[in-house]
């Protein structure tokens, strides 16, 4: 029996939250999810909003708004990144927390989903201001996080250094070092080998597996990547290792294209020196919008959500769409791509799950104070990704649906099953 979509929550109302809810509803309808568990599984459990005052270098204090949303608590602590970006809203953070829940469940991790964020442009902050923001945001959310409660990690606009400041702030508060309170830290304070490159490498590995399934040799593949931050650049490097040719890259300032292939090392050196690709001379200039429509074997959106829309879905010229970003494809665009039927989509909640898998390894290593070699981390990562991929393909065959719906039903089903097993308290 179909359950009509319920009104949901007004607090989080936004395009991106409605998109995540619509995905949930499509999957729940397909599964015939029990109405008693349906809304409980869909809506975020709890959230915290904080104001974060930061003293700027000019002596003035500016106040930023930050959030942390925990989507469900049924399988263990919650887990998810912290985003510093001017577009952050509580609705976006809630949608990202929902996706984290399905992602963790697909990978078989003992976590619920969470996400955090501050509405701020980190590129406009000095290092001292960024440290002030990172420390004060963590200070404000301390009662809401912890190794057994909620474990943050990096996302857009945050990195290893930000995680180290947050771990230090939390540890100072409780009086002893607590490395397991955040993941994605530097190796020197309990980070894991392989974490920095885990998301991008995972994306590249799943792309390789998809190309092989289609009978395409990765060495014959061309790749266009939107977003050249942690995920986009690491995916580019790993795909280059597999022999693929990277023909386009971009960041917030715009992109570059060369059908004969780009010099990634030169691009990375430029980004390190100038904090972005602006001014690089490694290819023909291309806008972020035009990059998505370039002819290529693999298109990798690795920046913001909702960039593939009904306006460009009909114009994509790739064979594989590897969703490294969270939520890059709107529901309407998804329908157009499905009708086209000529593009294989690796959905975000599978495609970028390498990051949270190695974050899980980092948390386990921190709790045990026993650290693994890089080869061991990467081998374990690939075996979890293979298992998750096979589970999604199996679900797809069973339900005769798209790969996205297969992934969603698998993740949602596992969370709903845990809720049903535990029962409703009191
Ligand atoms: P990052 O901050 O390291 O890099 C983001 C990149 O996107 C930068 O190159 C930035 O310039 C670019 N960008 C920002 N706004 C843009 C715009 N409007 N148009 C084009 N490019 C733009 O962030 P990241 O960690 O690489 O995250 C990228 C995506 O991957 C996000 O959607 C994030 O949620 C997702 N993700 C990240 C991780 C992780 O481990 N870091 C894990 C899973 C998913």
Short mmCIF file of C-alpha atoms and ligand atoms in Angstrom, two decimals:
data_model
loop_
_atom_site.label_atom_id
_atom_site.label_comp_id
_atom_site.label_asym_id
_atom_site.label_seq_id
_atom_site.Cartn_x
_atom_site.Cartn_y
_atom_site.Cartn_z
CA UNK A 1 0.00 0.00 0.00
CA UNK A 2 1.32 3.45 -0.89
CA UNK A 3 1.68 5.84 2.03
CA UNK A 4 1.12 9.47 1.03
CA UNK A 5 4.08 11.74 1.63
CA UNK A 6 3.64 13.34 5.05
CA UNK A 7 4.23 17.03 5.75
CA UNK A 8 7.59 16.35 7.40
CA UNK A 9 9.39 19.17 9.14
CA UNK A 10 9.10 22.91 8.57
CA UNK A 11 12.35 23.64 10.43
CA UNK A 12 14.49 22.13 7.69
CA UNK A 13 12.36 23.18 4.72
CA UNK A 14 14.62 23.97 1.74
CA UNK A 15 15.20 22.69 -1.81
CA UNK A 16 17.90 20.29 -0.73
CA UNK A 17 15.96 18.89 2.26
CA UNK A 18 12.86 18.41 0.09
CA UNK A 19 15.09 16.60 -2.40
CA UNK A 20 16.38 14.19 0.26
CA UNK A 21 12.79 13.63 1.51
CA UNK A 22 11.54 12.99 -2.02
CA UNK A 23 14.27 10.39 -2.52
CA UNK A 24 13.26 8.79 0.77
CA UNK A 25 9.57 8.74 -0.22
CA UNK A 26 10.29 7.12 -3.59
CA UNK A 27 12.38 4.43 -1.92
CA UNK A 28 9.90 3.90 0.94
CA UNK A 29 7.03 3.52 -1.55
CA UNK A 30 9.01 1.01 -3.58
CA UNK A 31 9.80 -1.01 -0.43
CA UNK A 32 6.29 -0.68 1.00
CA UNK A 33 7.89 0.55 4.22
CA UNK A 34 5.73 -0.01 7.31
CA UNK A 35 3.96 3.32 8.09
CA UNK A 36 4.81 2.88 11.79
CA UNK A 37 8.51 3.08 11.07
CA UNK A 38 8.44 5.30 8.00
CA UNK A 39 8.43 8.86 9.42
CA UNK A 40 10.65 7.79 12.32
CA UNK A 41 13.24 6.61 9.83
CA UNK A 42 12.93 9.65 7.61
CA UNK A 43 13.12 12.71 9.87
CA UNK A 44 16.26 13.83 11.74
CA UNK A 45 16.26 12.94 15.43
CA UNK A 46 17.73 16.16 16.82
CA UNK A 47 19.67 19.30 15.99
CA UNK A 48 21.61 22.08 17.63
CA UNK A 49 21.99 25.66 16.41
CA UNK A 50 24.80 27.77 17.79
CA UNK A 51 26.13 31.28 17.34
CA UNK A 52 29.88 31.43 16.92
CA UNK A 53 31.56 34.76 17.75
CA UNK A 54 34.98 35.22 16.16
CA UNK A 55 37.43 38.06 16.80
CA UNK A 56 38.77 39.13 13.40
CA UNK A 57 42.26 40.46 12.68
CA UNK A 58 40.85 44.01 12.43
CA UNK A 59 39.81 43.74 16.09
CA UNK A 60 36.07 43.45 15.37
CA UNK A 61 33.91 40.55 16.52
CA UNK A 62 31.67 38.91 13.92
CA UNK A 63 29.06 36.28 14.73
CA UNK A 64 28.45 33.25 12.51
CA UNK A 65 25.61 30.74 12.70
CA UNK A 66 26.44 27.05 12.98
CA UNK A 67 24.47 23.81 13.11
CA UNK A 68 24.82 20.13 13.95
CA UNK A 69 22.09 17.67 12.96
CA UNK A 70 21.97 14.03 14.13
CA UNK A 71 19.69 12.00 11.91
CA UNK A 72 19.24 8.71 13.78
CA UNK A 73 20.65 7.09 16.92
CA UNK A 74 19.60 3.48 16.35
CA UNK A 75 22.91 1.89 15.31
CA UNK A 76 25.61 3.62 17.36
CA UNK A 77 27.10 7.09 17.53
CA UNK A 78 26.35 9.48 14.67
CA UNK A 79 28.98 10.36 12.08
CA UNK A 80 29.35 13.09 9.48
CA UNK A 81 31.39 16.01 8.25
CA UNK A 82 31.47 19.70 9.12
CA UNK A 83 31.07 22.15 6.24
CA UNK A 84 32.28 25.75 6.22
CA UNK A 85 30.61 27.42 3.24
CA UNK A 86 28.56 30.61 2.75
CA UNK A 87 25.58 28.60 1.45
CA UNK A 88 25.21 26.42 4.58
CA UNK A 89 21.67 26.33 6.03
CA UNK A 90 20.11 24.05 8.61
CA UNK A 91 18.04 22.47 5.82
CA UNK A 92 21.15 21.60 3.84
CA UNK A 93 22.84 20.18 6.94
CA UNK A 94 19.75 18.06 7.69
CA UNK A 95 19.67 16.66 4.13
CA UNK A 96 23.37 15.83 4.32
CA UNK A 97 22.79 14.09 7.69
CA UNK A 98 20.03 11.94 6.14
CA UNK A 99 22.31 10.90 3.28
CA UNK A 100 25.03 10.02 5.81
CA UNK A 101 22.60 7.60 7.48
CA UNK A 102 21.93 5.68 4.27
CA UNK A 103 25.64 5.80 3.32
CA UNK A 104 26.77 4.31 6.63
CA UNK A 105 24.10 1.61 6.46
CA UNK A 106 25.06 0.59 2.91
CA UNK A 107 28.70 0.26 3.98
CA UNK A 108 27.65 -1.69 7.09
CA UNK A 109 29.11 0.82 9.56
CA UNK A 110 27.78 1.02 13.15
CA UNK A 111 26.74 4.66 12.86
CA UNK A 112 23.77 6.92 12.34
CA UNK A 113 24.20 9.91 10.04
CA UNK A 114 25.04 13.44 11.16
CA UNK A 115 26.31 16.64 9.62
CA UNK A 116 27.44 20.05 10.79
CA UNK A 117 28.16 23.36 9.22
CA UNK A 118 28.81 27.05 9.61
CA UNK A 119 27.59 29.66 7.16
CA UNK A 120 30.90 31.35 6.39
CA UNK A 121 33.37 31.80 3.53
CA UNK A 122 36.53 30.16 4.92
CA UNK A 123 38.56 31.53 2.00
CA UNK A 124 37.97 35.05 3.33
CA UNK A 125 39.39 34.21 6.78
CA UNK A 126 43.01 34.45 7.88
CA UNK A 127 44.53 31.33 9.45
CA UNK A 128 44.10 32.85 12.91
CA UNK A 129 40.44 33.67 12.24
CA UNK A 130 39.83 30.15 10.87
CA UNK A 131 41.36 28.67 14.03
CA UNK A 132 39.13 30.92 16.17
CA UNK A 133 36.04 29.84 14.25
CA UNK A 134 36.92 26.13 14.37
CA UNK A 135 37.68 26.14 18.09
CA UNK A 136 34.63 28.20 19.07
CA UNK A 137 32.25 26.09 16.94
CA UNK A 138 33.58 22.93 18.64
CA UNK A 139 33.35 24.59 22.05
CA UNK A 140 29.68 25.36 21.42
CA UNK A 141 28.78 21.81 20.32
CA UNK A 142 30.78 19.95 23.01
CA UNK A 143 27.68 18.73 24.91
CA UNK A 144 26.37 17.29 21.64
CA UNK A 145 29.45 15.33 20.46
CA UNK A 146 31.90 12.70 21.74
CA UNK A 147 33.43 9.37 20.70
CA UNK A 148 30.26 7.50 21.73
CA UNK A 149 27.79 10.25 20.81
CA UNK A 150 28.65 11.96 17.54
CA UNK A 151 31.98 12.01 15.69
CA UNK A 152 32.57 14.88 13.21
CA UNK A 153 34.93 14.81 10.20
CA UNK A 154 36.00 17.19 7.40
CA UNK A 155 33.70 18.26 4.55
CA UNK A 156 33.74 21.24 2.17
CA UNK A 157 35.84 24.08 3.53
CA UNK A 158 37.33 22.10 6.43
CA UNK A 159 40.46 19.94 6.52
CA UNK A 160 42.95 18.06 8.71
CA UNK A 161 44.13 21.22 10.45
CA UNK A 162 40.56 22.22 11.35
CA UNK A 163 40.00 18.72 12.78
CA UNK A 164 43.21 19.01 14.87
CA UNK A 165 42.01 22.32 16.37
CA UNK A 166 38.63 20.77 17.14
CA UNK A 167 40.18 17.68 18.75
CA UNK A 168 42.44 19.95 20.83
CA UNK A 169 39.51 22.12 21.95
CA UNK A 170 37.44 19.10 23.01
CA UNK A 171 40.42 17.45 24.75
CA UNK A 172 41.23 20.60 26.71
CA UNK A 173 37.64 20.77 27.90
CA UNK A 174 37.49 17.17 29.18
CA UNK A 175 41.07 17.18 30.53
CA UNK A 176 42.67 14.40 28.50
CA UNK A 177 43.46 13.67 24.85
CA UNK A 178 40.43 12.30 23.01
CA UNK A 179 41.53 11.59 19.44
CA UNK A 180 38.37 9.56 18.68
CA UNK A 181 36.15 12.66 18.97
CA UNK A 182 36.80 13.64 15.33
CA UNK A 183 38.22 11.86 12.29
CA UNK A 184 40.18 13.19 9.34
CA UNK A 185 42.92 14.43 11.71
CA UNK A 186 46.63 14.72 10.90
CA UNK A 187 48.61 11.49 11.52
CA UNK A 188 50.47 13.26 14.35
CA UNK A 189 47.34 13.41 16.54
CA UNK A 190 45.73 10.04 15.82
CA UNK A 191 44.74 10.35 12.18
CA UNK A 192 44.66 7.30 9.95
CA UNK A 193 46.91 6.43 7.07
CA UNK A 194 44.89 6.78 3.89
CA UNK A 195 42.15 9.05 5.31
CA UNK A 196 43.08 12.18 3.36
CA UNK A 197 42.77 10.39 0.01
CA UNK A 198 40.03 7.93 1.04
CA UNK A 199 36.98 9.65 -0.48
CA UNK A 200 38.63 10.41 -3.83
CA UNK A 201 40.33 7.02 -4.03
CA UNK A 202 37.05 5.31 -3.22
CA UNK A 203 35.34 7.27 -6.01
CA UNK A 204 38.10 6.24 -8.45
CA UNK A 205 37.92 2.59 -7.38
CA UNK A 206 34.15 2.43 -7.91
CA UNK A 207 34.53 4.17 -11.29
CA UNK A 208 37.10 1.56 -12.31
CA UNK A 209 34.77 -1.27 -11.26
CA UNK A 210 31.90 0.34 -13.19
CA UNK A 211 34.00 0.80 -16.33
CA UNK A 212 35.14 -2.83 -16.12
CA UNK A 213 31.50 -3.94 -15.84
CA UNK A 214 30.80 -1.96 -19.03
CA UNK A 215 33.78 -3.51 -20.85
CA UNK A 216 35.69 -0.19 -20.93
CA UNK A 217 39.42 -0.20 -20.15
CA UNK A 218 40.13 2.70 -17.72
CA UNK A 219 43.10 3.54 -19.97
CA UNK A 220 40.63 4.43 -22.73
CA UNK A 221 38.55 6.65 -20.44
CA UNK A 222 38.50 10.45 -20.28
CA UNK A 223 37.38 12.23 -17.10
CA UNK A 224 35.94 15.68 -16.31
CA UNK A 225 35.87 16.74 -12.64
CA UNK A 226 33.96 19.65 -11.12
CA UNK A 227 35.58 20.70 -7.83
CA UNK A 228 39.32 20.34 -7.26
CA UNK A 229 39.43 20.22 -3.48
CA UNK A 230 40.18 17.19 -1.34
CA UNK A 231 37.78 14.81 -3.09
CA UNK A 232 38.12 16.05 -6.68
CA UNK A 233 41.91 16.21 -6.68
CA UNK A 234 42.40 12.84 -4.96
CA UNK A 235 39.91 11.22 -7.37
CA UNK A 236 41.87 12.76 -10.27
CA UNK A 237 45.18 11.37 -8.99
CA UNK A 238 43.78 7.87 -8.40
CA UNK A 239 42.05 7.78 -11.79
CA UNK A 240 45.33 8.86 -13.40
CA UNK A 241 47.00 5.90 -11.65
CA UNK A 242 44.44 3.62 -13.32
CA UNK A 243 45.49 5.10 -16.67
CA UNK A 244 42.52 7.42 -17.28
CA UNK A 245 43.04 10.84 -18.93
CA UNK A 246 41.79 13.84 -16.91
CA UNK A 247 40.54 16.33 -19.52
CA UNK A 248 38.81 18.95 -17.35
CA UNK A 249 38.98 20.25 -13.76
CA UNK A 250 37.45 23.25 -12.02
CA UNK A 251 36.98 24.99 -8.71
CA UNK A 252 34.84 27.86 -7.48
CA UNK A 253 36.83 30.29 -9.68
CA UNK A 254 36.20 28.39 -12.96
CA UNK A 255 37.69 25.49 -14.90
CA UNK A 256 40.22 24.29 -17.47
CA UNK A 257 39.88 21.87 -20.38
CA UNK A 258 42.35 20.06 -22.59
CA UNK A 259 41.11 17.02 -24.56
CA UNK A 260 44.71 15.69 -24.67
CA UNK A 261 44.87 15.62 -20.86
CA UNK A 262 45.78 18.06 -18.08
CA UNK A 263 49.01 18.22 -16.05
CA UNK A 264 47.63 17.45 -12.57
CA UNK A 265 50.93 17.99 -10.77
CA UNK A 266 51.16 21.51 -12.15
CA UNK A 267 47.51 22.17 -11.15
CA UNK A 268 48.13 20.91 -7.61
CA UNK A 269 51.27 23.04 -7.26
CA UNK A 270 49.28 26.08 -8.41
CA UNK A 271 46.48 25.38 -5.92
CA UNK A 272 49.01 24.97 -3.09
CA UNK A 273 50.65 28.29 -3.96
CA UNK A 274 47.51 30.33 -4.72
CA UNK A 275 44.69 28.63 -2.70
CA UNK A 276 42.84 27.82 -5.96
CA UNK A 277 43.02 27.27 -9.71
CA UNK A 278 42.50 30.94 -10.69
CA UNK A 279 45.41 32.09 -12.85
CA UNK A 280 46.57 28.57 -13.81
CA UNK A 281 47.55 28.25 -17.46
CA UNK A 282 47.18 24.50 -17.97
CA UNK A 283 44.25 24.41 -20.40
CA UNK A 284 41.48 26.34 -22.14
CA UNK A 285 39.16 28.17 -19.77
CA UNK A 286 35.77 26.53 -19.27
CA UNK A 287 32.94 27.55 -16.96
CA UNK A 288 31.66 25.23 -14.26
CA UNK A 289 28.37 24.89 -16.16
CA UNK A 290 30.06 24.10 -19.50
CA UNK A 291 32.38 21.55 -17.85
CA UNK A 292 29.39 19.37 -17.00
CA UNK A 293 28.42 19.18 -20.67
CA UNK A 294 31.87 18.29 -22.07
CA UNK A 295 32.21 14.98 -23.94
CA UNK A 296 33.94 12.49 -21.62
CA UNK A 297 33.67 8.89 -20.44
CA UNK A 298 33.29 9.81 -16.78
CA UNK A 299 31.83 12.97 -15.27
CA UNK A 300 32.66 13.56 -11.59
CA UNK A 301 30.79 16.35 -9.80
CA UNK A 302 32.91 16.87 -6.66
CA UNK A 303 31.73 20.24 -5.34
CA UNK A 304 28.21 21.35 -4.47
CA UNK A 305 24.79 19.69 -4.51
CA UNK A 306 22.09 20.31 -7.16
CA UNK A 307 24.36 21.10 -10.12
CA UNK A 308 22.77 18.56 -12.50
CA UNK A 309 19.31 19.94 -13.15
CA UNK A 310 16.59 19.61 -15.79
CA UNK A 311 18.38 22.43 -17.66
CA UNK A 312 21.50 20.35 -18.34
CA UNK A 313 20.55 16.70 -17.72
CA UNK A 314 19.62 16.24 -21.38
CA UNK A 315 22.97 17.71 -22.45
CA UNK A 316 25.41 15.54 -20.47
CA UNK A 317 27.79 13.67 -22.77
CA UNK A 318 29.33 11.14 -20.38
CA UNK A 319 28.88 7.37 -20.10
CA UNK A 320 29.30 7.28 -16.30
CA UNK A 321 28.16 9.89 -13.77
CA UNK A 322 30.19 9.35 -10.58
CA UNK A 323 28.58 11.40 -7.81
CA UNK A 324 31.53 12.33 -5.61
CA UNK A 325 29.64 15.33 -4.20
CA UNK A 326 26.61 14.77 -2.02
CA UNK A 327 23.30 15.37 -3.80
CA UNK A 328 24.65 16.71 -7.11
CA UNK A 329 21.61 15.54 -9.14
CA UNK A 330 18.12 16.97 -8.55
CA UNK A 331 15.11 14.65 -8.52
CA UNK A 332 13.83 16.01 -11.85
CA UNK A 333 17.26 15.66 -13.46
CA UNK A 334 17.43 12.12 -12.15
CA UNK A 335 14.17 11.31 -13.93
CA UNK A 336 15.52 12.74 -17.20
CA UNK A 337 18.73 10.70 -16.89
CA UNK A 338 16.72 7.57 -16.20
CA UNK A 339 14.56 8.17 -19.28
CA UNK A 340 17.70 8.70 -21.36
CA UNK A 341 19.05 5.38 -20.10
CA UNK A 342 22.51 5.90 -21.64
CA UNK A 343 24.37 7.06 -18.50
CA UNK A 344 25.36 4.74 -15.65
CA UNK A 345 25.01 6.62 -12.35
CA UNK A 346 27.10 5.71 -9.33
CA UNK A 347 24.90 7.38 -6.67
CA UNK A 348 26.50 9.63 -4.04
CA UNK A 349 25.62 7.45 -1.04
CA UNK A 350 27.71 4.67 -2.59
CA UNK A 351 30.19 6.68 -4.68
CA UNK A 352 31.71 8.88 -1.97
CA UNK A 353 31.41 6.41 0.92
CA UNK A 354 35.18 5.74 0.98
CA UNK A 355 35.59 8.80 3.21
CA UNK A 356 33.34 7.61 5.99
CA UNK A 357 34.68 4.06 5.72
CA UNK A 358 38.23 5.22 6.48
CA UNK A 359 36.88 7.64 9.09
CA UNK A 360 35.40 4.54 10.74
CA UNK A 361 38.83 2.88 10.57
CA UNK A 362 40.37 5.98 12.16
CA UNK A 363 37.83 5.94 15.01
CA UNK A 364 38.44 2.20 15.62
CA UNK A 365 42.23 2.75 15.63
CA UNK A 366 41.91 5.71 18.03
CA UNK A 367 39.70 3.73 20.42
CA UNK A 368 42.19 0.85 20.43
CA UNK A 369 45.35 2.99 20.26
CA UNK A 370 46.55 0.53 17.63
CA UNK A 371 47.39 1.87 14.20
CA UNK A 372 47.37 0.15 10.82
CA UNK A 373 49.67 0.44 7.80
CA UNK A 374 48.44 2.30 4.72
CA UNK A 375 48.27 -0.87 2.59
CA UNK A 376 46.04 -2.50 5.21
CA UNK A 377 43.73 0.53 5.30
CA UNK A 378 43.39 0.67 1.51
CA UNK A 379 42.86 -3.08 1.20
CA UNK A 380 40.11 -3.03 3.84
CA UNK A 381 38.57 0.04 2.13
CA UNK A 382 38.37 -1.72 -1.26
CA UNK A 383 36.86 -4.84 0.27
CA UNK A 384 34.08 -2.81 1.99
CA UNK A 385 33.45 -0.84 -1.23
CA UNK A 386 33.23 -4.10 -3.22
CA UNK A 387 30.76 -5.54 -0.72
CA UNK A 388 28.64 -2.36 -0.77
CA UNK A 389 28.70 -2.23 -4.57
CA UNK A 390 27.68 -5.87 -4.88
CA UNK A 391 24.86 -5.39 -2.36
CA UNK A 392 23.55 -2.42 -4.38
CA UNK A 393 23.77 -4.36 -7.67
CA UNK A 394 21.96 -7.31 -6.06
CA UNK A 395 19.21 -5.04 -4.76
CA UNK A 396 18.91 -3.47 -8.20
CA UNK A 397 18.42 -6.86 -9.83
CA UNK A 398 15.89 -7.90 -7.17
CA UNK A 399 13.79 -4.73 -7.39
CA UNK A 400 14.36 -3.97 -11.08
CA UNK A 401 15.02 -0.30 -10.26
CA UNK A 402 17.68 2.36 -10.79
CA UNK A 403 21.01 2.10 -9.00
CA UNK A 404 20.07 5.16 -6.89
CA UNK A 405 16.81 3.59 -5.71
CA UNK A 406 18.61 0.31 -5.06
CA UNK A 407 21.15 2.11 -2.85
CA UNK A 408 18.47 4.13 -1.07
CA UNK A 409 16.22 1.14 -0.38
CA UNK A 410 19.19 -0.85 0.90
CA UNK A 411 20.34 1.89 3.30
CA UNK A 412 16.86 2.90 4.43
CA UNK A 413 15.85 -0.75 4.83
CA UNK A 414 18.78 -1.46 7.15
CA UNK A 415 18.03 1.58 9.34
CA UNK A 416 14.30 0.76 9.46
CA UNK A 417 15.08 -2.85 10.37
CA UNK A 418 17.27 -1.72 13.29
CA UNK A 419 14.48 0.57 14.51
CA UNK A 420 11.90 -2.22 14.22
CA UNK A 421 14.17 -4.66 16.10
CA UNK A 422 14.83 -2.24 18.94
CA UNK A 423 11.14 -1.27 19.18
CA UNK A 424 9.64 2.03 20.23
CA UNK A 425 10.54 3.44 23.65
CA UNK A 426 8.67 3.58 26.03
P1 LIG B 1 36.87 20.95 -0.44
O1 LIG B 1 36.51 22.17 0.30
O2 LIG B 1 38.19 20.30 -0.19
O3 LIG B 1 36.77 21.26 -2.02
C1 LIG B 1 35.63 21.78 -2.61
C2 LIG B 1 35.95 22.18 -4.04
O4 LIG B 1 34.75 22.64 -4.66
C3 LIG B 1 36.95 23.35 -4.12
O5 LIG B 1 37.80 23.13 -5.22
C4 LIG B 1 36.04 24.55 -4.33
O6 LIG B 1 36.70 25.63 -4.97
C5 LIG B 1 35.00 23.92 -5.22
N1 LIG B 1 33.75 24.70 -5.24
C6 LIG B 1 33.12 25.35 -4.23
N2 LIG B 1 32.03 25.97 -4.69
C7 LIG B 1 31.95 25.70 -6.02
C8 LIG B 1 31.07 26.08 -7.04
N3 LIG B 1 30.02 26.87 -6.79
N4 LIG B 1 31.31 25.60 -8.29
C9 LIG B 1 32.36 24.81 -8.55
N5 LIG B 1 33.26 24.43 -7.61
C10 LIG B 1 33.05 24.87 -6.37
O7 LIG B 1 35.65 19.92 -0.22
P2 LIG B 1 35.66 18.34 -0.38
O8 LIG B 1 35.93 17.76 0.95
O9 LIG B 1 36.50 17.96 -1.55
O10 LIG B 1 34.11 18.07 -0.69
C11 LIG B 1 33.59 18.11 -2.01
C12 LIG B 1 32.27 17.35 -2.06
O11 LIG B 1 32.49 16.00 -1.65
C13 LIG B 1 31.17 17.88 -1.13
O12 LIG B 1 29.91 17.69 -1.74
C14 LIG B 1 31.28 16.98 0.08
O13 LIG B 1 30.07 16.91 0.81
C15 LIG B 1 31.60 15.67 -0.60
N6 LIG B 1 32.24 14.68 0.28
C16 LIG B 1 33.40 14.96 0.94
C17 LIG B 1 33.97 13.99 1.75
C18 LIG B 1 35.31 14.19 2.42
O14 LIG B 1 35.83 13.24 2.98
N7 LIG B 1 35.91 15.37 2.38
C19 LIG B 1 33.34 12.75 1.91
C20 LIG B 1 32.15 12.50 1.23
C21 LIG B 1 31.61 13.48 0.42
#
